[in-house]
PDB file of C-alpha atoms and ligand atoms in Angstrom:
ATOM      1  CA  MET Z  21      10.998  -1.086 -16.725  1.00  0.00           C
ATOM      2  CA  ILE Z  22       7.792  -0.101 -15.035  1.00  0.00           C
ATOM      3  CA  ASP Z  23       7.192  -0.422 -11.147  1.00  0.00           C
ATOM      4  CA  LEU Z  24       3.665   0.459 -10.254  1.00  0.00           C
ATOM      5  CA  HIS Z  25       3.723   0.203  -6.389  1.00  0.00           C
ATOM      6  CA  THR Z  26       6.290   2.160  -4.278  1.00  0.00           C
ATOM      7  CA  HIS Z  27       6.227   3.979  -0.999  1.00  0.00           C
ATOM      8  CA  SER Z  28       7.961   7.272   0.341  1.00  0.00           C
ATOM      9  CA  SER Z  29       8.501   8.622   3.790  1.00  0.00           C
ATOM     10  CA  VAL Z  30       5.190  10.440   3.372  1.00  0.00           C
ATOM     11  CA  SER Z  31       3.811   7.113   4.523  1.00  0.00           C
ATOM     12  CA  ASP Z  32       6.058   4.224   5.743  1.00  0.00           C
ATOM     13  CA  GLY Z  33       8.881   4.258   3.205  1.00  0.00           C
ATOM     14  CA  THR Z  34      12.311   5.720   4.222  1.00  0.00           C
ATOM     15  CA  GLU Z  35      13.054   8.009   1.307  1.00  0.00           C
ATOM     16  CA  SER Z  36      11.449  11.446   0.529  1.00  0.00           C
ATOM     17  CA  PRO Z  37       9.401  11.464  -2.776  1.00  0.00           C
ATOM     18  CA  ALA Z  38      12.322  13.276  -4.416  1.00  0.00           C
ATOM     19  CA  GLU Z  39      14.802  10.730  -3.182  1.00  0.00           C
ATOM     20  CA  LEU Z  40      12.591   7.953  -4.338  1.00  0.00           C
ATOM     21  CA  MET Z  41      12.415   9.430  -7.773  1.00  0.00           C
ATOM     22  CA  ALA Z  42      16.258   9.670  -7.882  1.00  0.00           C
ATOM     23  CA  ALA Z  43      16.477   6.076  -6.764  1.00  0.00           C
ATOM     24  CA  ALA Z  44      14.073   5.115  -9.494  1.00  0.00           C
ATOM     25  CA  ALA Z  45      16.227   6.686 -12.018  1.00  0.00           C
ATOM     26  CA  ALA Z  46      19.386   5.176 -10.639  1.00  0.00           C
ATOM     27  CA  ALA Z  47      17.595   1.795 -10.888  1.00  0.00           C
ATOM     28  CA  GLY Z  48      16.915   2.342 -14.605  1.00  0.00           C
ATOM     29  CA  LEU Z  49      13.177   2.454 -14.297  1.00  0.00           C
ATOM     30  CA  ASP Z  50      11.202   4.164 -17.032  1.00  0.00           C
ATOM     31  CA  ALA Z  51       8.011   4.775 -14.911  1.00  0.00           C
ATOM     32  CA  ILE Z  52       6.869   4.320 -11.348  1.00  0.00           C
ATOM     33  CA  ALA Z  53       3.776   4.761  -9.493  1.00  0.00           C
ATOM     34  CA  LEU Z  54       4.080   6.258  -5.930  1.00  0.00           C
ATOM     35  CA  CYS Z  55       1.346   4.788  -3.701  1.00  0.00           C
ATOM     36  CA  ASP Z  56       1.715   5.928  -0.267  1.00  0.00           C
ATOM     37  CA  HIS Z  57      -0.783   4.520   2.307  1.00  0.00           C
ATOM     38  CA  ASP Z  58      -3.968   6.582   2.435  1.00  0.00           C
ATOM     39  CA  THR Z  59      -2.564   9.912   1.309  1.00  0.00           C
ATOM     40  CA  PHE Z  60      -1.874  11.834  -1.868  1.00  0.00           C
ATOM     41  CA  ASP Z  61       0.579  14.182  -0.112  1.00  0.00           C
ATOM     42  CA  GLY Z  62       3.865  12.977  -1.739  1.00  0.00           C
ATOM     43  CA  LEU Z  63       2.549  13.132  -5.405  1.00  0.00           C
ATOM     44  CA  ASP Z  64       3.464  16.773  -6.287  1.00  0.00           C
ATOM     45  CA  ASP Z  65       6.877  16.580  -4.794  1.00  0.00           C
ATOM     46  CA  ALA Z  66       7.458  13.251  -6.737  1.00  0.00           C
ATOM     47  CA  ALA Z  67       6.158  14.766  -9.990  1.00  0.00           C
ATOM     48  CA  GLU Z  68       8.444  17.819  -9.654  1.00  0.00           C
ATOM     49  CA  ALA Z  69      11.493  15.636  -8.880  1.00  0.00           C
ATOM     50  CA  ALA Z  70      10.645  13.505 -11.889  1.00  0.00           C
ATOM     51  CA  VAL Z  71      11.374  16.363 -14.356  1.00  0.00           C
ATOM     52  CA  GLY Z  72      14.611  15.859 -15.958  1.00  0.00           C
ATOM     53  CA  LEU Z  73      15.333  12.560 -14.453  1.00  0.00           C
ATOM     54  CA  GLY Z  74      13.849  10.477 -17.298  1.00  0.00           C
ATOM     55  CA  VAL Z  75      11.406   8.538 -15.030  1.00  0.00           C
ATOM     56  CA  GLU Z  76       7.668   8.998 -15.611  1.00  0.00           C
ATOM     57  CA  LEU Z  77       5.460   9.200 -12.525  1.00  0.00           C
ATOM     58  CA  LEU Z  78       2.005   7.603 -12.326  1.00  0.00           C
ATOM     59  CA  ARG Z  79       0.057   9.050  -9.507  1.00  0.00           C
ATOM     60  CA  GLY Z  80      -1.139   6.420  -7.156  1.00  0.00           C
ATOM     61  CA  ILE Z  81      -2.294   5.624  -3.590  1.00  0.00           C
ATOM     62  CA  GLU Z  82      -2.547   2.482  -1.584  1.00  0.00           C
ATOM     63  CA  ILE Z  83      -5.861   2.474   0.232  1.00  0.00           C
ATOM     64  CA  SER Z  84      -6.448   0.774   3.435  1.00  0.00           C
ATOM     65  CA  ALA Z  85      -9.724  -1.274   2.698  1.00  0.00           C
ATOM     66  CA  GLU Z  86     -11.524  -3.960   4.560  1.00  0.00           C
ATOM     67  CA  LEU Z  87     -13.567  -7.077   3.604  1.00  0.00           C
ATOM     68  CA  ASP Z  88     -15.239  -9.227   6.238  1.00  0.00           C
ATOM     69  CA  GLY Z  89     -12.984  -7.793   8.881  1.00  0.00           C
ATOM     70  CA  GLN Z  90      -9.861  -8.619   6.953  1.00  0.00           C
ATOM     71  CA  SER Z  91      -7.348  -5.939   5.761  1.00  0.00           C
ATOM     72  CA  VAL Z  92      -7.366  -5.478   1.901  1.00  0.00           C
ATOM     73  CA  HIS Z  93      -4.965  -3.091   0.164  1.00  0.00           C
ATOM     74  CA  LEU Z  94      -6.343  -1.265  -2.826  1.00  0.00           C
ATOM     75  CA  LEU Z  95      -4.103   0.695  -5.394  1.00  0.00           C
ATOM     76  CA  GLY Z  96      -5.814   3.498  -6.857  1.00  0.00           C
ATOM     77  CA  TYR Z  97      -4.202   5.071  -9.973  1.00  0.00           C
ATOM     78  CA  GLY Z  98      -4.986   8.426 -11.210  1.00  0.00           C
ATOM     79  CA  ALA Z  99      -7.871   9.213  -8.783  1.00  0.00           C
ATOM     80  CA  ARG Z 100      -8.416  12.849  -8.530  1.00  0.00           C
ATOM     81  CA  PRO Z 101      -7.001  13.958  -5.166  1.00  0.00           C
ATOM     82  CA  ASP Z 102      -9.715  16.369  -4.531  1.00  0.00           C
ATOM     83  CA  HIS Z 103     -12.707  14.073  -4.786  1.00  0.00           C
ATOM     84  CA  PRO Z 104     -14.731  14.899  -1.600  1.00  0.00           C
ATOM     85  CA  GLY Z 105     -16.166  11.379  -0.967  1.00  0.00           C
ATOM     86  CA  LEU Z 106     -12.696   9.726  -1.268  1.00  0.00           C
ATOM     87  CA  LEU Z 107     -10.981  12.465   0.788  1.00  0.00           C
ATOM     88  CA  ALA Z 108     -13.513  11.968   3.572  1.00  0.00           C
ATOM     89  CA  GLU Z 109     -13.059   8.244   3.723  1.00  0.00           C
ATOM     90  CA  LEU Z 110      -9.148   8.686   3.592  1.00  0.00           C
ATOM     91  CA  GLU Z 111      -9.365  11.148   6.524  1.00  0.00           C
ATOM     92  CA  LEU Z 112     -11.308   8.584   8.528  1.00  0.00           C
ATOM     93  CA  VAL Z 113      -8.603   6.030   7.913  1.00  0.00           C
ATOM     94  CA  ARG Z 114      -5.777   8.418   8.802  1.00  0.00           C
ATOM     95  CA  ASP Z 115      -7.649   9.387  11.986  1.00  0.00           C
ATOM     96  CA  GLY Z 116      -7.864   5.755  12.880  1.00  0.00           C
ATOM     97  CA  ARG Z 117      -4.150   5.193  12.303  1.00  0.00           C
ATOM     98  CA  THR Z 118      -3.361   8.194  14.647  1.00  0.00           C
ATOM     99  CA  GLN Z 119      -5.966   7.117  17.375  1.00  0.00           C
ATOM    100  CA  ARG Z 120      -4.728   3.515  17.821  1.00  0.00           C
ATOM    101  CA  ILE Z 121      -1.083   4.641  18.466  1.00  0.00           C
ATOM    102  CA  PRO Z 122      -1.508   5.423  22.174  1.00  0.00           C
ATOM    103  CA  ARG Z 123      -3.200   2.000  22.621  1.00  0.00           C
ATOM    104  CA  MET Z 124      -0.286   0.182  21.019  1.00  0.00           C
ATOM    105  CA  LEU Z 125       2.185   2.206  23.106  1.00  0.00           C
ATOM    106  CA  GLU Z 126       0.461   1.152  26.296  1.00  0.00           C
ATOM    107  CA  ARG Z 127       0.628  -2.424  25.137  1.00  0.00           C
ATOM    108  CA  LEU Z 128       4.234  -2.108  24.291  1.00  0.00           C
ATOM    109  CA  ALA Z 129       4.956  -0.534  27.606  1.00  0.00           C
ATOM    110  CA  ALA Z 130       3.170  -3.316  29.451  1.00  0.00           C
ATOM    111  CA  ALA Z 131       5.297  -5.806  27.504  1.00  0.00           C
ATOM    112  CA  GLY Z 132       8.390  -4.110  28.864  1.00  0.00           C
ATOM    113  CA  MET Z 133       9.233  -2.028  25.753  1.00  0.00           C
ATOM    114  CA  PRO Z 134       8.438   1.622  26.583  1.00  0.00           C
ATOM    115  CA  VAL Z 135       8.658   3.868  23.407  1.00  0.00           C
ATOM    116  CA  PRO Z 136       9.149   7.595  24.412  1.00  0.00           C
ATOM    117  CA  ALA Z 137       6.873   9.772  22.276  1.00  0.00           C
ATOM    118  CA  GLU Z 138       9.798  11.796  20.938  1.00  0.00           C
ATOM    119  CA  VAL Z 139      11.475   8.617  19.550  1.00  0.00           C
ATOM    120  CA  LEU Z 140       8.320   7.548  17.684  1.00  0.00           C
ATOM    121  CA  ASP Z 141       7.758  11.137  16.443  1.00  0.00           C
ATOM    122  CA  ARG Z 142      11.178  11.200  14.922  1.00  0.00           C
ATOM    123  CA  HIS Z 143      10.244   8.059  12.806  1.00  0.00           C
ATOM    124  CA  ILE Z 144       6.785   9.380  11.902  1.00  0.00           C
ATOM    125  CA  GLY Z 145       8.381  12.682  10.646  1.00  0.00           C
ATOM    126  CA  ASP Z 146       5.841  14.652   8.859  1.00  0.00           C
ATOM    127  CA  SER Z 147       4.018  11.750   7.657  1.00  0.00           C
ATOM    128  CA  PRO Z 148       0.177  12.172   7.754  1.00  0.00           C
ATOM    129  CA  SER Z 149      -0.304   8.425   7.756  1.00  0.00           C
ATOM    130  CA  VAL Z 150       1.129   6.814  10.810  1.00  0.00           C
ATOM    131  CA  GLY Z 151       1.711   2.995  10.629  1.00  0.00           C
ATOM    132  CA  ARG Z 152       3.035   0.044  12.423  1.00  0.00           C
ATOM    133  CA  PRO Z 153       6.280   0.381  10.471  1.00  0.00           C
ATOM    134  CA  HIS Z 154       6.927   3.761  12.361  1.00  0.00           C
ATOM    135  CA  LEU Z 155       6.550   1.895  15.552  1.00  0.00           C
ATOM    136  CA  ALA Z 156       8.699  -0.940  14.334  1.00  0.00           C
ATOM    137  CA  ASP Z 157      11.391   1.496  13.503  1.00  0.00           C
ATOM    138  CA  ALA Z 158      11.216   3.077  17.102  1.00  0.00           C
ATOM    139  CA  MET Z 159      11.530  -0.400  18.472  1.00  0.00           C
ATOM    140  CA  VAL Z 160      14.584  -1.038  16.312  1.00  0.00           C
ATOM    141  CA  GLU Z 161      16.139   2.236  17.503  1.00  0.00           C
ATOM    142  CA  LEU Z 162      15.603   1.312  21.152  1.00  0.00           C
ATOM    143  CA  GLY Z 163      17.210  -2.057  20.749  1.00  0.00           C
ATOM    144  CA  TYR Z 164      14.040  -4.175  21.272  1.00  0.00           C
ATOM    145  CA  VAL Z 165      14.230  -5.917  17.873  1.00  0.00           C
ATOM    146  CA  ALA Z 166      16.704  -6.056  15.043  1.00  0.00           C
ATOM    147  CA  ASP Z 167      14.579  -4.951  12.162  1.00  0.00           C
ATOM    148  CA  ARG Z 168      10.994  -4.240  11.067  1.00  0.00           C
ATOM    149  CA  ARG Z 169      10.468  -7.949  10.133  1.00  0.00           C
ATOM    150  CA  GLU Z 170      11.362  -9.008  13.810  1.00  0.00           C
ATOM    151  CA  ALA Z 171       8.993  -6.349  15.122  1.00  0.00           C
ATOM    152  CA  PHE Z 172       6.108  -7.579  13.063  1.00  0.00           C
ATOM    153  CA  ASP Z 173       6.698 -11.319  13.425  1.00  0.00           C
ATOM    154  CA  GLY Z 174       7.078 -10.880  17.270  1.00  0.00           C
ATOM    155  CA  TRP Z 175       4.734  -8.240  18.221  1.00  0.00           C
ATOM    156  CA  LEU Z 176       2.990  -6.062  15.575  1.00  0.00           C
ATOM    157  CA  ALA Z 177       1.507  -8.441  13.020  1.00  0.00           C
ATOM    158  CA  ASP Z 178      -2.303  -8.700  12.915  1.00  0.00           C
ATOM    159  CA  ASP Z 179      -2.276 -11.818  15.089  1.00  0.00           C
ATOM    160  CA  ARG Z 180       0.320 -10.651  17.629  1.00  0.00           C
ATOM    161  CA  SER Z 181      -0.237  -9.088  21.022  1.00  0.00           C
ATOM    162  CA  ILE Z 182       0.513  -5.500  20.376  1.00  0.00           C
ATOM    163  CA  PHE Z 183      -1.806  -5.210  17.337  1.00  0.00           C
ATOM    164  CA  VAL Z 184      -4.798  -2.973  17.646  1.00  0.00           C
ATOM    165  CA  PRO Z 185      -7.140  -2.747  14.614  1.00  0.00           C
ATOM    166  CA  ARG Z 186      -8.156   0.487  12.875  1.00  0.00           C
ATOM    167  CA  TYR Z 187     -10.667   1.553  10.398  1.00  0.00           C
ATOM    168  CA  GLY Z 188     -10.421   0.402   6.732  1.00  0.00           C
ATOM    169  CA  ILE Z 189     -12.752   1.508   4.038  1.00  0.00           C
ATOM    170  CA  PRO Z 190     -15.182  -1.278   2.965  1.00  0.00           C
ATOM    171  CA  LEU Z 191     -13.760  -2.654  -0.195  1.00  0.00           C
ATOM    172  CA  ARG Z 192     -16.730  -2.093  -2.374  1.00  0.00           C
ATOM    173  CA  ARG Z 193     -16.976   1.444  -1.276  1.00  0.00           C
ATOM    174  CA  ALA Z 194     -13.297   2.063  -1.831  1.00  0.00           C
ATOM    175  CA  LEU Z 195     -13.575   0.687  -5.423  1.00  0.00           C
ATOM    176  CA  ALA Z 196     -16.528   2.708  -6.104  1.00  0.00           C
ATOM    177  CA  LEU Z 197     -14.745   5.930  -4.902  1.00  0.00           C
ATOM    178  CA  VAL Z 198     -11.661   5.315  -6.962  1.00  0.00           C
ATOM    179  CA  ARG Z 199     -13.775   4.928  -9.968  1.00  0.00           C
ATOM    180  CA  ALA Z 200     -15.886   8.148  -9.098  1.00  0.00           C
ATOM    181  CA  ALA Z 201     -12.558  10.052  -8.829  1.00  0.00           C
ATOM    182  CA  GLY Z 202     -11.536   9.005 -12.218  1.00  0.00           C
ATOM    183  CA  GLY Z 203      -9.102   6.397 -11.266  1.00  0.00           C
ATOM    184  CA  ALA Z 204      -8.168   2.748 -12.047  1.00  0.00           C
ATOM    185  CA  ALA Z 205      -8.274   0.252  -9.232  1.00  0.00           C
ATOM    186  CA  VAL Z 206      -5.934  -2.729  -8.816  1.00  0.00           C
ATOM    187  CA  ILE Z 207      -6.091  -4.965  -5.757  1.00  0.00           C
ATOM    188  CA  ALA Z 208      -2.482  -5.018  -4.093  1.00  0.00           C
ATOM    189  CA  HIS Z 209      -0.996  -8.420  -3.304  1.00  0.00           C
ATOM    190  CA  PRO Z 210      -4.483 -10.056  -3.281  1.00  0.00           C
ATOM    191  CA  TRP Z 211      -3.318 -13.434  -2.098  1.00  0.00           C
ATOM    192  CA  GLY Z 212      -0.442 -12.288   0.194  1.00  0.00           C
ATOM    193  CA  ARG Z 213      -0.890 -12.414   4.049  1.00  0.00           C
ATOM    194  CA  GLN Z 214      -4.510 -12.036   5.501  1.00  0.00           C
ATOM    195  CA  SER Z 215      -6.360 -10.900   2.328  1.00  0.00           C
ATOM    196  CA  ARG Z 216      -6.174 -14.408   0.704  1.00  0.00           C
ATOM    197  CA  GLU Z 217      -8.797 -15.460   3.246  1.00  0.00           C
ATOM    198  CA  VAL Z 218     -11.495 -13.043   1.983  1.00  0.00           C
ATOM    199  CA  LEU Z 219     -10.583 -12.525  -1.551  1.00  0.00           C
ATOM    200  CA  SER Z 220     -11.794 -15.857  -2.927  1.00  0.00           C
ATOM    201  CA  GLU Z 221     -12.122 -16.484  -6.630  1.00  0.00           C
ATOM    202  CA  ALA Z 222     -15.965 -16.028  -6.232  1.00  0.00           C
ATOM    203  CA  VAL Z 223     -15.356 -12.573  -4.595  1.00  0.00           C
ATOM    204  CA  LEU Z 224     -12.835 -11.430  -7.161  1.00  0.00           C
ATOM    205  CA  ALA Z 225     -15.186 -12.650  -9.951  1.00  0.00           C
ATOM    206  CA  GLU Z 226     -18.154 -10.679  -8.603  1.00  0.00           C
ATOM    207  CA  LEU Z 227     -16.012  -7.510  -8.308  1.00  0.00           C
ATOM    208  CA  ALA Z 228     -14.714  -7.970 -11.913  1.00  0.00           C
ATOM    209  CA  GLY Z 229     -18.198  -8.691 -13.209  1.00  0.00           C
ATOM    210  CA  ALA Z 230     -19.374  -5.503 -11.532  1.00  0.00           C
ATOM    211  CA  GLY Z 231     -16.979  -3.662 -13.649  1.00  0.00           C
ATOM    212  CA  VAL Z 232     -15.270  -1.935 -10.684  1.00  0.00           C
ATOM    213  CA  LEU Z 233     -12.038  -3.739 -10.704  1.00  0.00           C
ATOM    214  CA  ASP Z 234      -9.254  -2.834 -13.254  1.00  0.00           C
ATOM    215  CA  GLY Z 235      -6.689  -5.354 -12.307  1.00  0.00           C
ATOM    216  CA  LEU Z 236      -4.831  -7.657  -9.841  1.00  0.00           C
ATOM    217  CA  GLU Z 237      -1.349  -7.183  -8.614  1.00  0.00           C
ATOM    218  CA  VAL Z 238      -0.024 -10.661  -9.529  1.00  0.00           C
ATOM    219  CA  ASP Z 239       3.698 -10.319  -9.504  1.00  0.00           C
ATOM    220  CA  HIS Z 240       4.496  -9.333  -5.780  1.00  0.00           C
ATOM    221  CA  GLN Z 241       7.006 -10.697  -3.405  1.00  0.00           C
ATOM    222  CA  ASP Z 242       4.321 -11.916  -1.054  1.00  0.00           C
ATOM    223  CA  HIS Z 243       3.227 -14.212  -3.782  1.00  0.00           C
ATOM    224  CA  ASP Z 244       5.093 -17.464  -4.487  1.00  0.00           C
ATOM    225  CA  GLU Z 245       5.385 -18.866  -8.035  1.00  0.00           C
ATOM    226  CA  GLN Z 246       2.408 -21.065  -7.630  1.00  0.00           C
ATOM    227  CA  THR Z 247       0.234 -18.229  -6.431  1.00  0.00           C
ATOM    228  CA  ARG Z 248       1.360 -16.058  -9.174  1.00  0.00           C
ATOM    229  CA  ALA Z 249       0.417 -18.679 -11.768  1.00  0.00           C
ATOM    230  CA  GLU Z 250      -3.060 -19.175 -10.208  1.00  0.00           C
ATOM    231  CA  LEU Z 251      -3.707 -15.487  -9.915  1.00  0.00           C
ATOM    232  CA  ARG Z 252      -2.549 -14.878 -13.504  1.00  0.00           C
ATOM    233  CA  ASP Z 253      -4.829 -17.520 -14.817  1.00  0.00           C
ATOM    234  CA  LEU Z 254      -7.701 -16.026 -12.759  1.00  0.00           C
ATOM    235  CA  ALA Z 255      -7.026 -12.542 -13.949  1.00  0.00           C
ATOM    236  CA  GLN Z 256      -7.058 -13.779 -17.662  1.00  0.00           C
ATOM    237  CA  ALA Z 257     -10.338 -15.642 -17.006  1.00  0.00           C
ATOM    238  CA  LEU Z 258     -11.890 -12.551 -15.466  1.00  0.00           C
ATOM    239  CA  ASN Z 259     -10.549 -10.165 -18.030  1.00  0.00           C
ATOM    240  CA  VAL Z 260      -8.732  -7.767 -15.636  1.00  0.00           C
ATOM    241  CA  LEU Z 261      -5.162  -6.363 -15.995  1.00  0.00           C
ATOM    242  CA  VAL Z 262      -2.129  -8.121 -14.383  1.00  0.00           C
ATOM    243  CA  THR Z 263       0.452  -5.848 -12.848  1.00  0.00           C
ATOM    244  CA  GLY Z 264       3.780  -6.456 -11.167  1.00  0.00           C
ATOM    245  CA  SER Z 265       5.570  -4.130  -8.718  1.00  0.00           C
ATOM    246  CA  SER Z 266       8.078  -4.098  -5.955  1.00  0.00           C
ATOM    247  CA  ASP Z 267       6.186  -2.591  -3.017  1.00  0.00           C
ATOM    248  CA  TYR Z 268       9.379  -0.747  -2.376  1.00  0.00           C
ATOM    249  CA  HIS Z 269       9.705   0.873   1.058  1.00  0.00           C
ATOM    250  CA  GLY Z 270      13.326   2.030   0.903  1.00  0.00           C
ATOM    251  CA  LEU Z 271      15.351   0.446   3.781  1.00  0.00           C
ATOM    252  CA  GLY Z 272      12.081  -0.443   5.531  1.00  0.00           C
ATOM    253  CA  LYS Z 273      11.390  -3.667   3.610  1.00  0.00           C
ATOM    254  CA  LEU Z 274      14.086  -6.008   2.510  1.00  0.00           C
ATOM    255  CA  GLY Z 275      13.737  -8.090  -0.673  1.00  0.00           C
ATOM    256  CA  HIS Z 276      11.558  -5.421  -2.221  1.00  0.00           C
ATOM    257  CA  GLY Z 277      14.076  -3.586  -4.380  1.00  0.00           C
ATOM    258  CA  LEU Z 278      12.963  -1.148  -7.088  1.00  0.00           C
ATOM    259  CA  GLY Z 279      11.991  -3.073 -10.168  1.00  0.00           C
ATOM    260  CA  CYS Z 280      12.173  -6.530  -8.525  1.00  0.00           C
ATOM    261  CA  ASN Z 281       8.746  -7.056 -10.177  1.00  0.00           C
ATOM    262  CA  THR Z 282       7.638  -5.068 -13.187  1.00  0.00           C
ATOM    263  CA  SER Z 283       4.520  -4.382 -15.333  1.00  0.00           C
ATOM    264  CA  SER Z 284       4.187  -4.426 -18.990  1.00  0.00           C
ATOM    265  CA  ALA Z 285       4.089  -1.365 -21.112  1.00  0.00           C
ATOM    266  CA  GLU Z 286       0.799  -2.377 -22.494  1.00  0.00           C
ATOM    267  CA  VAL Z 287      -0.786  -2.691 -19.105  1.00  0.00           C
ATOM    268  CA  TYR Z 288       0.711   0.609 -18.113  1.00  0.00           C
ATOM    269  CA  GLY Z 289      -0.689   2.223 -21.246  1.00  0.00           C
ATOM    270  CA  GLU Z 290      -4.087   0.748 -20.670  1.00  0.00           C
ATOM    271  CA  LEU Z 291      -4.226   2.030 -17.071  1.00  0.00           C
ATOM    272  CA  ARG Z 292      -3.251   5.531 -18.366  1.00  0.00           C
ATOM    273  CA  ARG Z 293      -5.825   5.274 -21.141  1.00  0.00           C
ATOM    274  CA  ARG Z 294      -8.706   4.318 -18.724  1.00  0.00           C
ATOM    275  CA  ILE Z 295      -7.766   7.156 -16.248  1.00  0.00           C
ATOM    276  CA  GLY Z 296      -7.859   9.584 -19.138  1.00  0.00           C
ATOM    277  CA  GLU Z 297     -11.255   8.252 -20.299  1.00  0.00           C
ATOM    278  CA  ARG Z 298     -12.600   8.597 -16.681  1.00  0.00           C
ATOM    279  CA  GLY Z 299     -11.264  12.054 -16.181  1.00  0.00           C
ATOM    280  CA  GLY Z 300      -8.754  11.167 -13.615  1.00  0.00           C
ATOM    281  CA  ARG Z 301      -5.512  12.790 -12.907  1.00  0.00           C
ATOM    282  CA  ALA Z 302      -2.527  10.469 -13.923  1.00  0.00           C
TER     283      ALA Z 302
HETATM  284  P1  LIG O 404      -0.437  -0.471   9.130  1.00  0.00           P
HETATM  285  O1  LIG O 404      -0.417   0.568   8.022  1.00  0.00           O
HETATM  286  O2  LIG O 404      -0.227   0.172  10.416  1.00  0.00           O
HETATM  287  O3  LIG O 404      -1.726  -1.221   9.089  1.00  0.00           O
HETATM  288  O4  LIG O 404       0.752  -1.472   8.946  1.00  0.00           O
HETATM  289  C1  LIG O 404       0.827  -2.188   7.700  1.00  0.00           C
HETATM  290  C2  LIG O 404       2.166  -2.019   6.937  1.00  0.00           C
HETATM  291  O5  LIG O 404       3.132  -2.587   7.670  1.00  0.00           O
HETATM  292  C3  LIG O 404       2.201  -2.576   5.620  1.00  0.00           C
HETATM  293  O6  LIG O 404       1.651  -1.653   4.659  1.00  0.00           O
HETATM  294  C4  LIG O 404       3.643  -2.888   5.262  1.00  0.00           C
HETATM  295  O7  LIG O 404       4.236  -1.794   4.698  1.00  0.00           O
HETATM  296  C5  LIG O 404       4.078  -3.162   6.775  1.00  0.00           C
HETATM  297  N1  LIG O 404       4.194  -4.691   7.049  1.00  0.00           N
HETATM  298  C6  LIG O 404       3.099  -5.421   7.254  1.00  0.00           C
HETATM  299  N2  LIG O 404       3.480  -6.624   7.694  1.00  0.00           N
HETATM  300  C7  LIG O 404       4.857  -6.591   7.690  1.00  0.00           C
HETATM  301  C8  LIG O 404       6.039  -7.482   7.959  1.00  0.00           C
HETATM  302  N3  LIG O 404       5.640  -8.803   8.368  1.00  0.00           N
HETATM  303  N4  LIG O 404       7.212  -7.051   7.808  1.00  0.00           N
HETATM  304  C9  LIG O 404       7.487  -5.798   7.632  1.00  0.00           C
HETATM  305  N5  LIG O 404       6.533  -4.772   7.269  1.00  0.00           N
HETATM  306  C10 LIG O 404       5.270  -5.292   7.287  1.00  0.00           C
HETATM  307 FE1  LIG O 405       3.681  -0.037   3.925  1.00  0.00          FE
HETATM  308 FE1  LIG O 406       0.167  -3.389   0.805  1.00  0.00          FE
HETATM  309 ZN1  LIG O 407       2.451  -1.178  -0.428  1.00  0.00          ZN
END
């Protein structure tokens, strides 16, 4: 059982990297990729915790990218965490994440939902990658909403009143940087939420044709059966890899339990092979 997309509290999951690895072992997983948003910070802890647990760690990251003004999430596997160009872009994203928070707090206060800084800070913890889920958790604690889903559906989603956009790395640049850093690139939930609007078959074909795209995350909870079937056919036609993953966020995202979608051993091996060939760090 191989799960190639999970999060820890280093971004917007609720378990530390070590707790995540223990949960993966308890769930009977053989391998997982930790893909925190826009940071590599949890990977060393996860690798250390994996020793002796019988779970293999694949080093990953979920990059906040952008295409035509829409948010696109890019999974980078085995990208070297010291690549200067990639690091510089990730820093821009994290700065953008931090800088938009006061504006969202203002909007929340104006809507009658003040969030004291100390409450928000508790949910951010020592995460270098602040996200709307942290705000959502603060709203839950303050009794404004029942859970993260209600916070997003009512207030925080891209088309809701509290949302403030932030910087995302232009998708083609993000793909080039993952490759330059020795990694393998898989587009996360390509036809879930907003990204379906911009990731047309033509765009995906262009990226695959340019040789910068390794795979598509087909089996994901944001895709219904029909979408999965269409994407699987497209991936086959474009000769890119098909992955499946949980996008686990601990208690932060219900219906995304570890191993609820999985990837094949063949695809996992191929990703590792490509990372090795490109001089990445898996
Ligand atoms: P941000 O990183 O601030 O752009 O927030 C996006 C993150 O919020 C995603 O990576 C998901 O983890 C989470 N998210 C997005 N939409 C929802 C939703 N409708 N319900 C719960 N979590 C969501
Ligand atoms: Fe997330
Ligand atoms: Fe995502
Ligand atoms: Zn994710």
